[in-house]
Tab-separated table of N, CA and C in Angstrom:
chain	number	residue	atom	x	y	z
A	1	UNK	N	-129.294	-101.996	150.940
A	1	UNK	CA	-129.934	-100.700	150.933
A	1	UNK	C	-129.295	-99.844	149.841
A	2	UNK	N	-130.609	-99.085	149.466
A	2	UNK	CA	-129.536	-97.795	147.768
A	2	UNK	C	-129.053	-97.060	148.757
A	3	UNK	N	-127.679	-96.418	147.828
A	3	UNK	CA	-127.756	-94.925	148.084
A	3	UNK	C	-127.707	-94.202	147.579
A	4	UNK	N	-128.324	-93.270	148.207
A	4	UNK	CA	-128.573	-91.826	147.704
A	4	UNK	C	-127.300	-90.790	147.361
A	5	UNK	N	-127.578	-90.520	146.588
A	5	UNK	CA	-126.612	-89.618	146.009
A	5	UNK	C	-127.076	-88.246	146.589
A	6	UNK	N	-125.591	-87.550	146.568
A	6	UNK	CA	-125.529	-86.093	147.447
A	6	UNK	C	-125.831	-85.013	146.498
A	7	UNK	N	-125.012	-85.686	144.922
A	7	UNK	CA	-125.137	-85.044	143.986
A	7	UNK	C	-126.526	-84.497	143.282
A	8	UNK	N	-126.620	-83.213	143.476
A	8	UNK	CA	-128.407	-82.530	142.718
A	8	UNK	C	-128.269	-83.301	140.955
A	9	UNK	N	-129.466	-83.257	140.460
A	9	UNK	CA	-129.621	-83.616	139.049
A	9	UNK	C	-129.350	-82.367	138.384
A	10	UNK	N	-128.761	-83.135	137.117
A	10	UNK	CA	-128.438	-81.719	136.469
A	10	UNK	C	-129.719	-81.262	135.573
A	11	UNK	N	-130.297	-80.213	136.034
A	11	UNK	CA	-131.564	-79.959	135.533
A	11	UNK	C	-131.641	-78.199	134.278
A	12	UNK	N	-132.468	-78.149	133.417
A	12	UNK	CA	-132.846	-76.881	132.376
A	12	UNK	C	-132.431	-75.792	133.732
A	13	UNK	N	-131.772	-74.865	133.492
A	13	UNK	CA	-131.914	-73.522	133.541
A	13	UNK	C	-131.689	-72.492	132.272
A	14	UNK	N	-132.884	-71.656	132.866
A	14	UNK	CA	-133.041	-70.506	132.279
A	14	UNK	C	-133.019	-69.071	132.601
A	15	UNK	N	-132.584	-68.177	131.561
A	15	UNK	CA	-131.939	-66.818	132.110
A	15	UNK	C	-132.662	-66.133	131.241
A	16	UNK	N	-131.961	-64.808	131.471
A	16	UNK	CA	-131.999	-63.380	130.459
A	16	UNK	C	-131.093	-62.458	130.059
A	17	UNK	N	-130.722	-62.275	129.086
A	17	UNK	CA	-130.097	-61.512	128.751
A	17	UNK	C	-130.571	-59.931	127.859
A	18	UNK	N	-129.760	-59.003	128.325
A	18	UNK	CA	-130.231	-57.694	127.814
A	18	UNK	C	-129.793	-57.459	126.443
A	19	UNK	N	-130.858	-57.245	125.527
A	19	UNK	CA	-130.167	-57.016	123.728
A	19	UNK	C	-130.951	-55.884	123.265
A	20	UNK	N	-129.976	-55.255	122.508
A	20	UNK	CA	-130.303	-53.949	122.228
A	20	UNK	C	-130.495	-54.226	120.640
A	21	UNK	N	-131.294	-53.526	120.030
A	21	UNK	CA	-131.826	-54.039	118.485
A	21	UNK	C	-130.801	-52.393	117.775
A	22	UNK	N	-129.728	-53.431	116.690
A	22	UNK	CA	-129.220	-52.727	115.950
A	22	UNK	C	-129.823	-51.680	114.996
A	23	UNK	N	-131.207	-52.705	114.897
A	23	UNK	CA	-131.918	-51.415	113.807
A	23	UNK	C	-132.555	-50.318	114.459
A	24	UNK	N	-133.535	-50.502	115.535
A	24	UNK	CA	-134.069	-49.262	115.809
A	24	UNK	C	-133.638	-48.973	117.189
A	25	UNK	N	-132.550	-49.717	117.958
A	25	UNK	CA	-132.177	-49.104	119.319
A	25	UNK	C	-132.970	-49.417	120.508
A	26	UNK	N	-134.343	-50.282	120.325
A	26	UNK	CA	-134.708	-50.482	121.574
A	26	UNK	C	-134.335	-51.547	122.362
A	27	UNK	N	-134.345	-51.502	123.853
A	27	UNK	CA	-133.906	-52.517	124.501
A	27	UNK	C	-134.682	-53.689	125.109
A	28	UNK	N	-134.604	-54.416	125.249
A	28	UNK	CA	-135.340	-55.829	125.908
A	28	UNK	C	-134.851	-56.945	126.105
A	29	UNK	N	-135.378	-58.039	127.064
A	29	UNK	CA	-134.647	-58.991	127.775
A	29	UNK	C	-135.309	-60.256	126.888
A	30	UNK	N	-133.920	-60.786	126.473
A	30	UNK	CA	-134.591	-62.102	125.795
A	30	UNK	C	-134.355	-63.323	126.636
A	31	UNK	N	-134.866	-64.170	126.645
A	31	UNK	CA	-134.584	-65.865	127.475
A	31	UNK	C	-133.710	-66.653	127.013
A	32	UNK	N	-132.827	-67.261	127.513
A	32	UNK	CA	-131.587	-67.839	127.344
A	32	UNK	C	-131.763	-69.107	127.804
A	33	UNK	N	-130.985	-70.325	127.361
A	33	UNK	CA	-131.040	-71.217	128.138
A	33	UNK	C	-129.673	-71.719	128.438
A	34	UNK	N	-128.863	-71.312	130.030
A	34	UNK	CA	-127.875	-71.627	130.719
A	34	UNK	C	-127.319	-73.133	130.625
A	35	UNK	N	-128.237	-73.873	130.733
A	35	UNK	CA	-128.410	-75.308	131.021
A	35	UNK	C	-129.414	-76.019	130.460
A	36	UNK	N	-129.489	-77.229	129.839
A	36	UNK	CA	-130.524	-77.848	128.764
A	36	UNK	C	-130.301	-79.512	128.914
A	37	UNK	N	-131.229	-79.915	129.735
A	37	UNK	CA	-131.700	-81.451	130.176
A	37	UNK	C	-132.372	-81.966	128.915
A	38	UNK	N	-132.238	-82.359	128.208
A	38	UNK	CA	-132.409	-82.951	126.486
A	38	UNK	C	-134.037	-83.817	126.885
A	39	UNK	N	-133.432	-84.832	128.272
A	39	UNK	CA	-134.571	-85.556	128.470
A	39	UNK	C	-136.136	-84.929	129.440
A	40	UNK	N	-135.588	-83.430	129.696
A	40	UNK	CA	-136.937	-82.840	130.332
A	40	UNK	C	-137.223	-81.811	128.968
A	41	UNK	N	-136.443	-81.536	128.158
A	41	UNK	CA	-136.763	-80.277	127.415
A	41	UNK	C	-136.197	-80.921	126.233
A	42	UNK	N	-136.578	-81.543	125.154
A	42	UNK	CA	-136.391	-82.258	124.247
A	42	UNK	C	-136.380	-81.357	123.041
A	43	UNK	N	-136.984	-80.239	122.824
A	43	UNK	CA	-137.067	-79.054	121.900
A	43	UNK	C	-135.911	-78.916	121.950
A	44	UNK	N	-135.197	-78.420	122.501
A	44	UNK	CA	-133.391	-78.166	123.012
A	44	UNK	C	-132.834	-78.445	121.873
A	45	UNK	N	-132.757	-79.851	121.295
A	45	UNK	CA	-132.041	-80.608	120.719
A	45	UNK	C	-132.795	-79.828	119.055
A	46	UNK	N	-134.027	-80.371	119.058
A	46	UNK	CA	-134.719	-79.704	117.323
A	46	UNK	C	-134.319	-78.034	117.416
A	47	UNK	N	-134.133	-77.545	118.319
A	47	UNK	CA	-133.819	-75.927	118.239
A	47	UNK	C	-131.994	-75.621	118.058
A	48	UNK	N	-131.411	-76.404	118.554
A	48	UNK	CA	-130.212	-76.609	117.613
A	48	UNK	C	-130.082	-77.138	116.566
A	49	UNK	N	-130.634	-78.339	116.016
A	49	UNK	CA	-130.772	-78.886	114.746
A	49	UNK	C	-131.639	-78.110	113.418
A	50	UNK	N	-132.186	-77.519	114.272
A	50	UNK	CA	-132.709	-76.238	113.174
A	50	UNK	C	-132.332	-74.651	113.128
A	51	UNK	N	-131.272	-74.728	114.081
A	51	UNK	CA	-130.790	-73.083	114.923
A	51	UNK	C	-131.686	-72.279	114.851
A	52	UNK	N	-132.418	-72.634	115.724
A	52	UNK	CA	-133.739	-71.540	115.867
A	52	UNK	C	-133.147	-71.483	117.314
A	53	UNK	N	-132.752	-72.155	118.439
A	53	UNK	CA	-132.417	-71.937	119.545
A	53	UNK	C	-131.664	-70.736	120.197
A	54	UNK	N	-131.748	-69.882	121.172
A	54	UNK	CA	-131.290	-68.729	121.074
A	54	UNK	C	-131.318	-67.780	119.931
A	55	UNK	N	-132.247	-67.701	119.166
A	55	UNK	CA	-132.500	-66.290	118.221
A	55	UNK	C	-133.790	-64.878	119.117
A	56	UNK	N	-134.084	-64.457	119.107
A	56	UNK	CA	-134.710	-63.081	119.620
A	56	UNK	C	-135.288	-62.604	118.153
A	57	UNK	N	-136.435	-61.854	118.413
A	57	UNK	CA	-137.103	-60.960	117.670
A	57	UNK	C	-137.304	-59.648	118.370
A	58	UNK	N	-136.923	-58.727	117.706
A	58	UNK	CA	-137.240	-57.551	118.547
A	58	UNK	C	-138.505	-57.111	118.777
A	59	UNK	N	-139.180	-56.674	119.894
A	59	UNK	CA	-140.763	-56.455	120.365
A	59	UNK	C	-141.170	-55.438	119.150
A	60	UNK	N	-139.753	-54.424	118.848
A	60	UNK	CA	-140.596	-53.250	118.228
A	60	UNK	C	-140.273	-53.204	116.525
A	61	UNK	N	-139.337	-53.543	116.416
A	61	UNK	CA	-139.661	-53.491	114.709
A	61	UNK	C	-139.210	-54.883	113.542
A	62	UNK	N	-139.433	-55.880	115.198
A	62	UNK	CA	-139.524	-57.666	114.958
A	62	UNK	C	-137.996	-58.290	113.906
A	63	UNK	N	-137.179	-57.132	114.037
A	63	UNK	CA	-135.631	-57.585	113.742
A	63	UNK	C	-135.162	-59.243	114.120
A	64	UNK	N	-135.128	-60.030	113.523
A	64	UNK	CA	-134.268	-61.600	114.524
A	64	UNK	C	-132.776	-61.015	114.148
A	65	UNK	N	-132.718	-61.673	115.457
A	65	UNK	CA	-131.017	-61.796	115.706
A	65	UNK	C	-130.484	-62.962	116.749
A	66	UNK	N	-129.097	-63.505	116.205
A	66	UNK	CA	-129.040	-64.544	117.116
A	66	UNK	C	-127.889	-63.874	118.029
A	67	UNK	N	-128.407	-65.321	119.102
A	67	UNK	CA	-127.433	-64.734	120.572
A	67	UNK	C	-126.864	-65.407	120.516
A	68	UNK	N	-125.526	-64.994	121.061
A	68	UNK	CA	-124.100	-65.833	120.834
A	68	UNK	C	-124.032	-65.873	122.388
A	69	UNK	N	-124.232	-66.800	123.333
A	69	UNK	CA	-124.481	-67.576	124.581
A	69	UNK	C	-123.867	-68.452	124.547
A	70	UNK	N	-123.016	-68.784	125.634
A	70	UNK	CA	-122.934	-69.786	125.845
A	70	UNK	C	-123.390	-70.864	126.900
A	71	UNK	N	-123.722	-72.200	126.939
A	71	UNK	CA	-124.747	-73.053	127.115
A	71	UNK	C	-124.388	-74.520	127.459
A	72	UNK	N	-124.824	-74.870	128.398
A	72	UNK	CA	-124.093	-76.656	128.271
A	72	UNK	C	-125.311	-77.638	128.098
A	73	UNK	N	-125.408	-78.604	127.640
A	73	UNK	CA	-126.170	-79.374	126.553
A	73	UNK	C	-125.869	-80.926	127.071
A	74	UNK	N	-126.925	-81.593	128.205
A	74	UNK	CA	-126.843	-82.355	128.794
A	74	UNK	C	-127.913	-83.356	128.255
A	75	UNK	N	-127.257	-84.609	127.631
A	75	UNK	CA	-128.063	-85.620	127.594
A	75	UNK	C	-127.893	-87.191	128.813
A	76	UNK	N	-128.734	-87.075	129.902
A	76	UNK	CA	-128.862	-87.839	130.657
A	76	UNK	C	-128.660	-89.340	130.109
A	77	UNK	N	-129.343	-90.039	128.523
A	77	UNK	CA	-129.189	-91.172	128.282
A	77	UNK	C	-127.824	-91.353	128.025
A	78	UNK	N	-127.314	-89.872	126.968
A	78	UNK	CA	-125.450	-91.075	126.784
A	78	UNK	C	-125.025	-90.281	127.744
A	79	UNK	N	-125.093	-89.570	128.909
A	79	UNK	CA	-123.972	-89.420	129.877
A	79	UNK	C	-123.232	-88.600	129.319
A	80	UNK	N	-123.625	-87.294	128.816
A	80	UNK	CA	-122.998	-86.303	128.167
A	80	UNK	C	-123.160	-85.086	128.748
A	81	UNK	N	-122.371	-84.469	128.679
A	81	UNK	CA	-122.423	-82.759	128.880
A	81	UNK	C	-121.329	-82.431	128.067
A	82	UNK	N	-122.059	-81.432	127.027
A	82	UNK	CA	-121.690	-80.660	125.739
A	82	UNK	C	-121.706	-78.922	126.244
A	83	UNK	N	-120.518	-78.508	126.491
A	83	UNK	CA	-120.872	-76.992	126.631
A	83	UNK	C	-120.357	-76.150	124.919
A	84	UNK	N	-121.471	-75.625	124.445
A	84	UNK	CA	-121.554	-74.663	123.240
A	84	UNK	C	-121.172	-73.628	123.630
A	85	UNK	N	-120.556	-73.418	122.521
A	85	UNK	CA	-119.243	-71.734	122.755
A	85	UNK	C	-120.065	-71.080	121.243
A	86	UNK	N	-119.810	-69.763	121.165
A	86	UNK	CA	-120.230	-69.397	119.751
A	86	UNK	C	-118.978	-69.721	119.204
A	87	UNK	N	-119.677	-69.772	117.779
A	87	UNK	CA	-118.697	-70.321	116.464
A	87	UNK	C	-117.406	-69.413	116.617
A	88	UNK	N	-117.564	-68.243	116.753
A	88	UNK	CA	-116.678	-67.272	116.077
A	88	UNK	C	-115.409	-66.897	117.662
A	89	UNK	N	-116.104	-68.194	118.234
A	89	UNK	CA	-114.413	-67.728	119.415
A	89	UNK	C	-112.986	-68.475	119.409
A	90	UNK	N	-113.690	-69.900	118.701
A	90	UNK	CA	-112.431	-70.627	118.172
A	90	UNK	C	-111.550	-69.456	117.450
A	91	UNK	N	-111.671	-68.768	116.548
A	91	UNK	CA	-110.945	-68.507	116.034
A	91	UNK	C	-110.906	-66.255	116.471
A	92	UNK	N	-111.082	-66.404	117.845
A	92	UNK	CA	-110.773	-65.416	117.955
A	92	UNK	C	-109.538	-65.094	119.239
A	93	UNK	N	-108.782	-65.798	118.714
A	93	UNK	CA	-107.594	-65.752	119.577
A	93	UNK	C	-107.416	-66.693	121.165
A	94	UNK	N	-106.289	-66.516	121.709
A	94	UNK	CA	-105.921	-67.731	122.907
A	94	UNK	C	-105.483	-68.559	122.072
A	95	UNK	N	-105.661	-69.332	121.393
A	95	UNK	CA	-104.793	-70.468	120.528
A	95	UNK	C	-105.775	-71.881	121.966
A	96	UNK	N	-105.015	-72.951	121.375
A	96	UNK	CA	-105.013	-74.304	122.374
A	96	UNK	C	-105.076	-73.879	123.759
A	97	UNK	N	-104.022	-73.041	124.395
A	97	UNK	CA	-104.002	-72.716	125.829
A	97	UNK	C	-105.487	-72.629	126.077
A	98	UNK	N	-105.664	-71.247	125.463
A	98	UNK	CA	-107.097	-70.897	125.960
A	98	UNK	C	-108.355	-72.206	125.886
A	99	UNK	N	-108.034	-72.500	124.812
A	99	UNK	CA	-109.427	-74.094	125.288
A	99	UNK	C	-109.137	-74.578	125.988
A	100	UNK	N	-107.840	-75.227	126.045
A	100	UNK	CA	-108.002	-76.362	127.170
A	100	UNK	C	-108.502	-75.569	128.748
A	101	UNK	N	-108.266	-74.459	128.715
A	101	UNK	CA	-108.565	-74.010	130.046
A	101	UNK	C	-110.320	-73.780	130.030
A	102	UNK	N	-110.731	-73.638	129.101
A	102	UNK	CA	-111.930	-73.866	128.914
A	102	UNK	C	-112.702	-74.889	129.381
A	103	UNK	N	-112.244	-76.365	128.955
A	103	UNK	CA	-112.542	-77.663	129.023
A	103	UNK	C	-112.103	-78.266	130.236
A	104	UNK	N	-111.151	-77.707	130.865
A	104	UNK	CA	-110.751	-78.020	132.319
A	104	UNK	C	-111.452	-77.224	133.048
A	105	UNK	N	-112.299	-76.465	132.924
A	105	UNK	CA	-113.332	-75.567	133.605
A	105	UNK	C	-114.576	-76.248	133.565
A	106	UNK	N	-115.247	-77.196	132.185
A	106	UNK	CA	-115.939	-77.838	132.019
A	106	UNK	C	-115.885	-79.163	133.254
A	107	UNK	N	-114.623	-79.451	132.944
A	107	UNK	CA	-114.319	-80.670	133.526
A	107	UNK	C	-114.583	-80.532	135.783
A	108	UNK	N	-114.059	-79.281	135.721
A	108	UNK	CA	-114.390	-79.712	137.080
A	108	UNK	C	-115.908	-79.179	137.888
A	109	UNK	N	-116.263	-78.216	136.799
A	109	UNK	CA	-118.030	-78.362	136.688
A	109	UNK	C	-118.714	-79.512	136.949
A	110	UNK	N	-118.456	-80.444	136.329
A	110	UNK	CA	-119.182	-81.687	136.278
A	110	UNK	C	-118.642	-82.954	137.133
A	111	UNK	N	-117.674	-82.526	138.003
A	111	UNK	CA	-116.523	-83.149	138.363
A	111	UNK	C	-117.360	-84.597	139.023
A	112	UNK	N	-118.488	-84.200	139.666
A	112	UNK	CA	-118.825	-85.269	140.871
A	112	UNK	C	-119.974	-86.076	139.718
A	113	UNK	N	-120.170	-85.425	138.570
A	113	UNK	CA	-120.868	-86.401	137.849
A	113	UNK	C	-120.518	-87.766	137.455
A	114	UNK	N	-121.332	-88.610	136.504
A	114	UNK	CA	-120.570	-89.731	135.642
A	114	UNK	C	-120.991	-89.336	134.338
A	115	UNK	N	-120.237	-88.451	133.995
A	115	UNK	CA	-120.355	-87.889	132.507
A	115	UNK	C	-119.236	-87.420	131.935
A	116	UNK	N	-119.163	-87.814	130.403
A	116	UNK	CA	-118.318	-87.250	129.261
A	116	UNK	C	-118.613	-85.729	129.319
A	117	UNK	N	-117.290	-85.408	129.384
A	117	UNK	CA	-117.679	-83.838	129.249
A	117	UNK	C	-116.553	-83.189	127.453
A	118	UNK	N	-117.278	-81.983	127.247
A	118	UNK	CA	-116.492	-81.759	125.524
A	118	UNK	C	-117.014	-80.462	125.784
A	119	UNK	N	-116.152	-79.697	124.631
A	119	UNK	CA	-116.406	-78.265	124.335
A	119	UNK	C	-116.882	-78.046	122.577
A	120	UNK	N	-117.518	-77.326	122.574
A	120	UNK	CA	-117.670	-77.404	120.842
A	120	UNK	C	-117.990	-76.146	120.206
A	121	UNK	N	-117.733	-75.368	119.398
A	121	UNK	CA	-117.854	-74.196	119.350
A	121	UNK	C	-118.866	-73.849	117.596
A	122	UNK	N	-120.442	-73.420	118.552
A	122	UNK	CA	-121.098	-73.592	117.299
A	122	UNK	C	-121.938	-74.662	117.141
A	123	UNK	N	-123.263	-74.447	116.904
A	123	UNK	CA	-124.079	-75.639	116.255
A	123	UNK	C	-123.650	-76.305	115.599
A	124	UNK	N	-123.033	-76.066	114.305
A	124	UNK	CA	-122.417	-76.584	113.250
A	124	UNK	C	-122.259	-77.512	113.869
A	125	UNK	N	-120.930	-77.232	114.581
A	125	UNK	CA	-120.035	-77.956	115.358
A	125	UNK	C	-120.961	-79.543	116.382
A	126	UNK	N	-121.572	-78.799	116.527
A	126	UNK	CA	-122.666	-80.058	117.967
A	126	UNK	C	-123.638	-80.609	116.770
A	127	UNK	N	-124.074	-80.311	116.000
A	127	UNK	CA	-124.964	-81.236	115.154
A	127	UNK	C	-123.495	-82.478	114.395
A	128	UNK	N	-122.872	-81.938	113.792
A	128	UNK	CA	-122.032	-83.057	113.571
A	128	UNK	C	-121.231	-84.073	114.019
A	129	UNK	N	-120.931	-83.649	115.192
A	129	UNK	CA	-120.355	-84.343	116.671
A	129	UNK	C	-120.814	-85.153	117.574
A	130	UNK	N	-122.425	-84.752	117.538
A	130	UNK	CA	-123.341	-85.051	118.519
A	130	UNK	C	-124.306	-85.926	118.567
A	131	UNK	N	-124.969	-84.894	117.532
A	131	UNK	CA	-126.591	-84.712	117.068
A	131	UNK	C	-126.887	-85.431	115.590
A	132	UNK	N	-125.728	-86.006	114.818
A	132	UNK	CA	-126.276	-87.138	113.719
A	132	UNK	C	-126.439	-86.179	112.485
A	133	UNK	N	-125.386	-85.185	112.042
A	133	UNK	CA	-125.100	-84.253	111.056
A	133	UNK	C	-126.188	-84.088	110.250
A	134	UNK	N	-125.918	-83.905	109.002
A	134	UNK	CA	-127.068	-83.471	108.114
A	134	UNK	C	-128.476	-84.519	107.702
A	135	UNK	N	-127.888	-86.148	108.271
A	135	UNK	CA	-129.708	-86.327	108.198
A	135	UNK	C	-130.347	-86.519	109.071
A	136	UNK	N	-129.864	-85.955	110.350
A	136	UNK	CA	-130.436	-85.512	111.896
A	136	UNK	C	-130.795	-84.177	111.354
A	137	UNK	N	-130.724	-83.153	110.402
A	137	UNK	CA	-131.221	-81.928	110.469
A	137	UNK	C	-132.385	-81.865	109.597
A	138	UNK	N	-132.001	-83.097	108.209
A	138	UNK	CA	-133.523	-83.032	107.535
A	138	UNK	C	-134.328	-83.863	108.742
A	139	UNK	N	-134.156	-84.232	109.347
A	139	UNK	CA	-135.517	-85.065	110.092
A	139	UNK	C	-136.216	-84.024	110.458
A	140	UNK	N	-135.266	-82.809	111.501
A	140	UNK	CA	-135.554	-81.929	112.320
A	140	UNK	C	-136.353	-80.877	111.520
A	141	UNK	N	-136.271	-81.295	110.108
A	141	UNK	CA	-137.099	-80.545	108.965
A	141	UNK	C	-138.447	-80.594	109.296
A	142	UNK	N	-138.296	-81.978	109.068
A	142	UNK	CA	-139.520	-82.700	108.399
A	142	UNK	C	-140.754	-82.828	109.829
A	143	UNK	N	-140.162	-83.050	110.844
A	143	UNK	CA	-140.777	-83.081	112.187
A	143	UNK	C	-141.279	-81.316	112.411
A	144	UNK	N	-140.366	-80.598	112.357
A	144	UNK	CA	-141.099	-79.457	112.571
A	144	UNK	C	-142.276	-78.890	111.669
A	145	UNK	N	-142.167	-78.920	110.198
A	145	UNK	CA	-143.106	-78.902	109.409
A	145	UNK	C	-144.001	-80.087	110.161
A	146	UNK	N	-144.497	-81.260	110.124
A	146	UNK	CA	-145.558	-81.814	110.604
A	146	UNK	C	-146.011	-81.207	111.731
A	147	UNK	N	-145.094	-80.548	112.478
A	147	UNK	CA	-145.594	-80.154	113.851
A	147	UNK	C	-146.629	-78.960	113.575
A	148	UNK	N	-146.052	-77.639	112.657
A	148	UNK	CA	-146.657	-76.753	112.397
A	148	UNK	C	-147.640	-77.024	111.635
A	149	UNK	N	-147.543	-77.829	110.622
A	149	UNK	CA	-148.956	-78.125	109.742
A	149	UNK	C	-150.495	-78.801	111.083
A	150	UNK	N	-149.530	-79.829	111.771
A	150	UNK	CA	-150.682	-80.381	113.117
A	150	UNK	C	-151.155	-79.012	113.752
A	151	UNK	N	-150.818	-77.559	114.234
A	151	UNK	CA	-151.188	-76.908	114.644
A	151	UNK	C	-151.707	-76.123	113.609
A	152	UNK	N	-151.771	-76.005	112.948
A	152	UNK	CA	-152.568	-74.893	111.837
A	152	UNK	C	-153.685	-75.504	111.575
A	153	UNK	N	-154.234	-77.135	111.663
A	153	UNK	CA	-154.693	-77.617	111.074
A	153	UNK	C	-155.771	-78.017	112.663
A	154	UNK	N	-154.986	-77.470	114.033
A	154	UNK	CA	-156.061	-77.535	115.233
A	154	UNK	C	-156.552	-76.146	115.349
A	155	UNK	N	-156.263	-74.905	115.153
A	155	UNK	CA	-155.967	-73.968	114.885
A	155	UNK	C	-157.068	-73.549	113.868
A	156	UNK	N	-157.208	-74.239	112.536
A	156	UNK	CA	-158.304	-74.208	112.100
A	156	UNK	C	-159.790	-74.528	112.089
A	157	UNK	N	-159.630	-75.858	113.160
A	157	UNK	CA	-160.847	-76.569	113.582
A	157	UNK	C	-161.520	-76.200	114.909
A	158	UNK	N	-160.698	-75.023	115.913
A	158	UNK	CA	-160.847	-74.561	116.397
A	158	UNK	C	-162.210	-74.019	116.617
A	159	UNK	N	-162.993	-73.905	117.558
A	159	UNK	CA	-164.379	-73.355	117.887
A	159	UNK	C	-164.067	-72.185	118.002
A	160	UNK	N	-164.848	-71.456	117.261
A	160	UNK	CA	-165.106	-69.806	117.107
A	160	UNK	C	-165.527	-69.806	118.824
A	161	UNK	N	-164.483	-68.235	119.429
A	161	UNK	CA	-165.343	-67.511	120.402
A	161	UNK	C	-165.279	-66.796	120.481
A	162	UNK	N	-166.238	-65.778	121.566
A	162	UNK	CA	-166.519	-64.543	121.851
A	162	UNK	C	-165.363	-63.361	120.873
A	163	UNK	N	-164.132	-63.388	121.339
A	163	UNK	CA	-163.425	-62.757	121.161
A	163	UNK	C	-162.821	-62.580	119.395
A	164	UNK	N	-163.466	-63.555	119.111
A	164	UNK	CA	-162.638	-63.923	117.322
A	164	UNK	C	-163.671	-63.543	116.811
A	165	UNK	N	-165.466	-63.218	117.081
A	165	UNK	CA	-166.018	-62.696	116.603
A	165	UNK	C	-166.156	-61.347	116.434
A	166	UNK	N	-165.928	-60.881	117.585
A	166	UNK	CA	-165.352	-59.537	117.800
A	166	UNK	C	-164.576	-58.781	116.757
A	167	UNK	N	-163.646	-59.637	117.040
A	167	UNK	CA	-162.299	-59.182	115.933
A	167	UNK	C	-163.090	-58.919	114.370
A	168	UNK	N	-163.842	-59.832	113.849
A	168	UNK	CA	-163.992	-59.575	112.711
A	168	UNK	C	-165.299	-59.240	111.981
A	169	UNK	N	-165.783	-58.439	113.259
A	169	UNK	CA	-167.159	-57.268	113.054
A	169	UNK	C	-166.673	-56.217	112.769
C-alpha cells in the first residue's frame, strides 16, 4: 500500500504589496509573488530571465518600478527551493552571520521536504546559478518576442465587434 504524505505541496502564492509612486505620490497595491511552483506557473522562470518579474507600473502617470521582494522559487523537477533576496542586501551589512541565519531559516522552512534549499541575492544571481546564465536569457528573448509577435498577429485577425466599431466612429 502507498503512503500518503502529511506534507501539503508546495504550491504559487500570491500577495500585495502597498507602493507609493516616487513621481507623482499616488498609492496602489501591486501583486507579488510569495511563492512560485515553476511547474504550475512556468512564466515565473521567463519573468526572471527577463526581470520583468515583480516590476509595477503606476495606474496614474504609468512610472515602472521594481519591487525588491523577497520570494522562494520552487522547481518540483530538480527538487529545489531557491529563496531570492534583493541584490542590494548582500552588501548591506550583517556580514556571513546574517546569511547564514537567513539560510537556516530557509532550511527549516522546507525542513519536512526532499529538497535542496539556497539563498541568492538578485536575479543576476539565480539566472547564473540556476537558470542557465546568459544563453538561458537570449532564449527568454527570443521566446518572448515570438510570443508577442503570435499575439499581435491573433490580435490582428481578430473579428471586428460591436464595441471596436464604436470606438472608431
Amino acid at each position: 500500500m502507498a503512503e500518503h504524505s502529511t506534507v501539503p505541496e508546495i504550491t504559487t502564492e500570491f500577495s500585495e504589496i502597498d507602493l507609493r509612486c516616487p513621481r507623482c505620490h499616488i498609492s496602489w497595491q501591486a501583486p507579488v509573488a510569495r511563492r512560485v511552483n515553476v511547474a504550475t506557473h512556468p512564466d515565473a522562470r521567463l519573468g526572471i530571465l527577463l526581470k520583468t518579474m515583480h516590476r509595477a507600473v503606476c495606474p496614474s502617470c504609468h512610472t515602472v518600478r521594481e519591487i525588491d521582494t523577497i520570494f522562494d522559487y520552487y522547481d518540483p523537477q530538480r527538487k529545489l527551493v531557491v529563496q531570492v533576496r534583493p541584490a542590494w542586501e548582500i552588501h548591506a551589512g550583517g556580514g556571513e552571520e546574517w546569511y547564514w541565519a537567513r539560510y537556516e531559516d530557509l532550511v527549516l522552512k522546507y525542513a519536512d521536504y526532499d529538497v535542496k534549499v539556497d539563498v541568492v541575492f538578485g536575479f543576476d544571481e539565480m539566472i547564473e546559478k540556476y537558470l542557465g546564465g546568459a544563453a538561458a536569457v537570449e532564449e527568454a528573448k527570443r521566446e518572448w518576442a515570438a510570443r508577442t509577435k503570435r499575439q499581435q498577429a491573433q490580435e490582428a485577425n481578430a473579428p471586428e465587434t460591436a464595441s471596436d466599431r464604436k470606438e472608431t466612429e
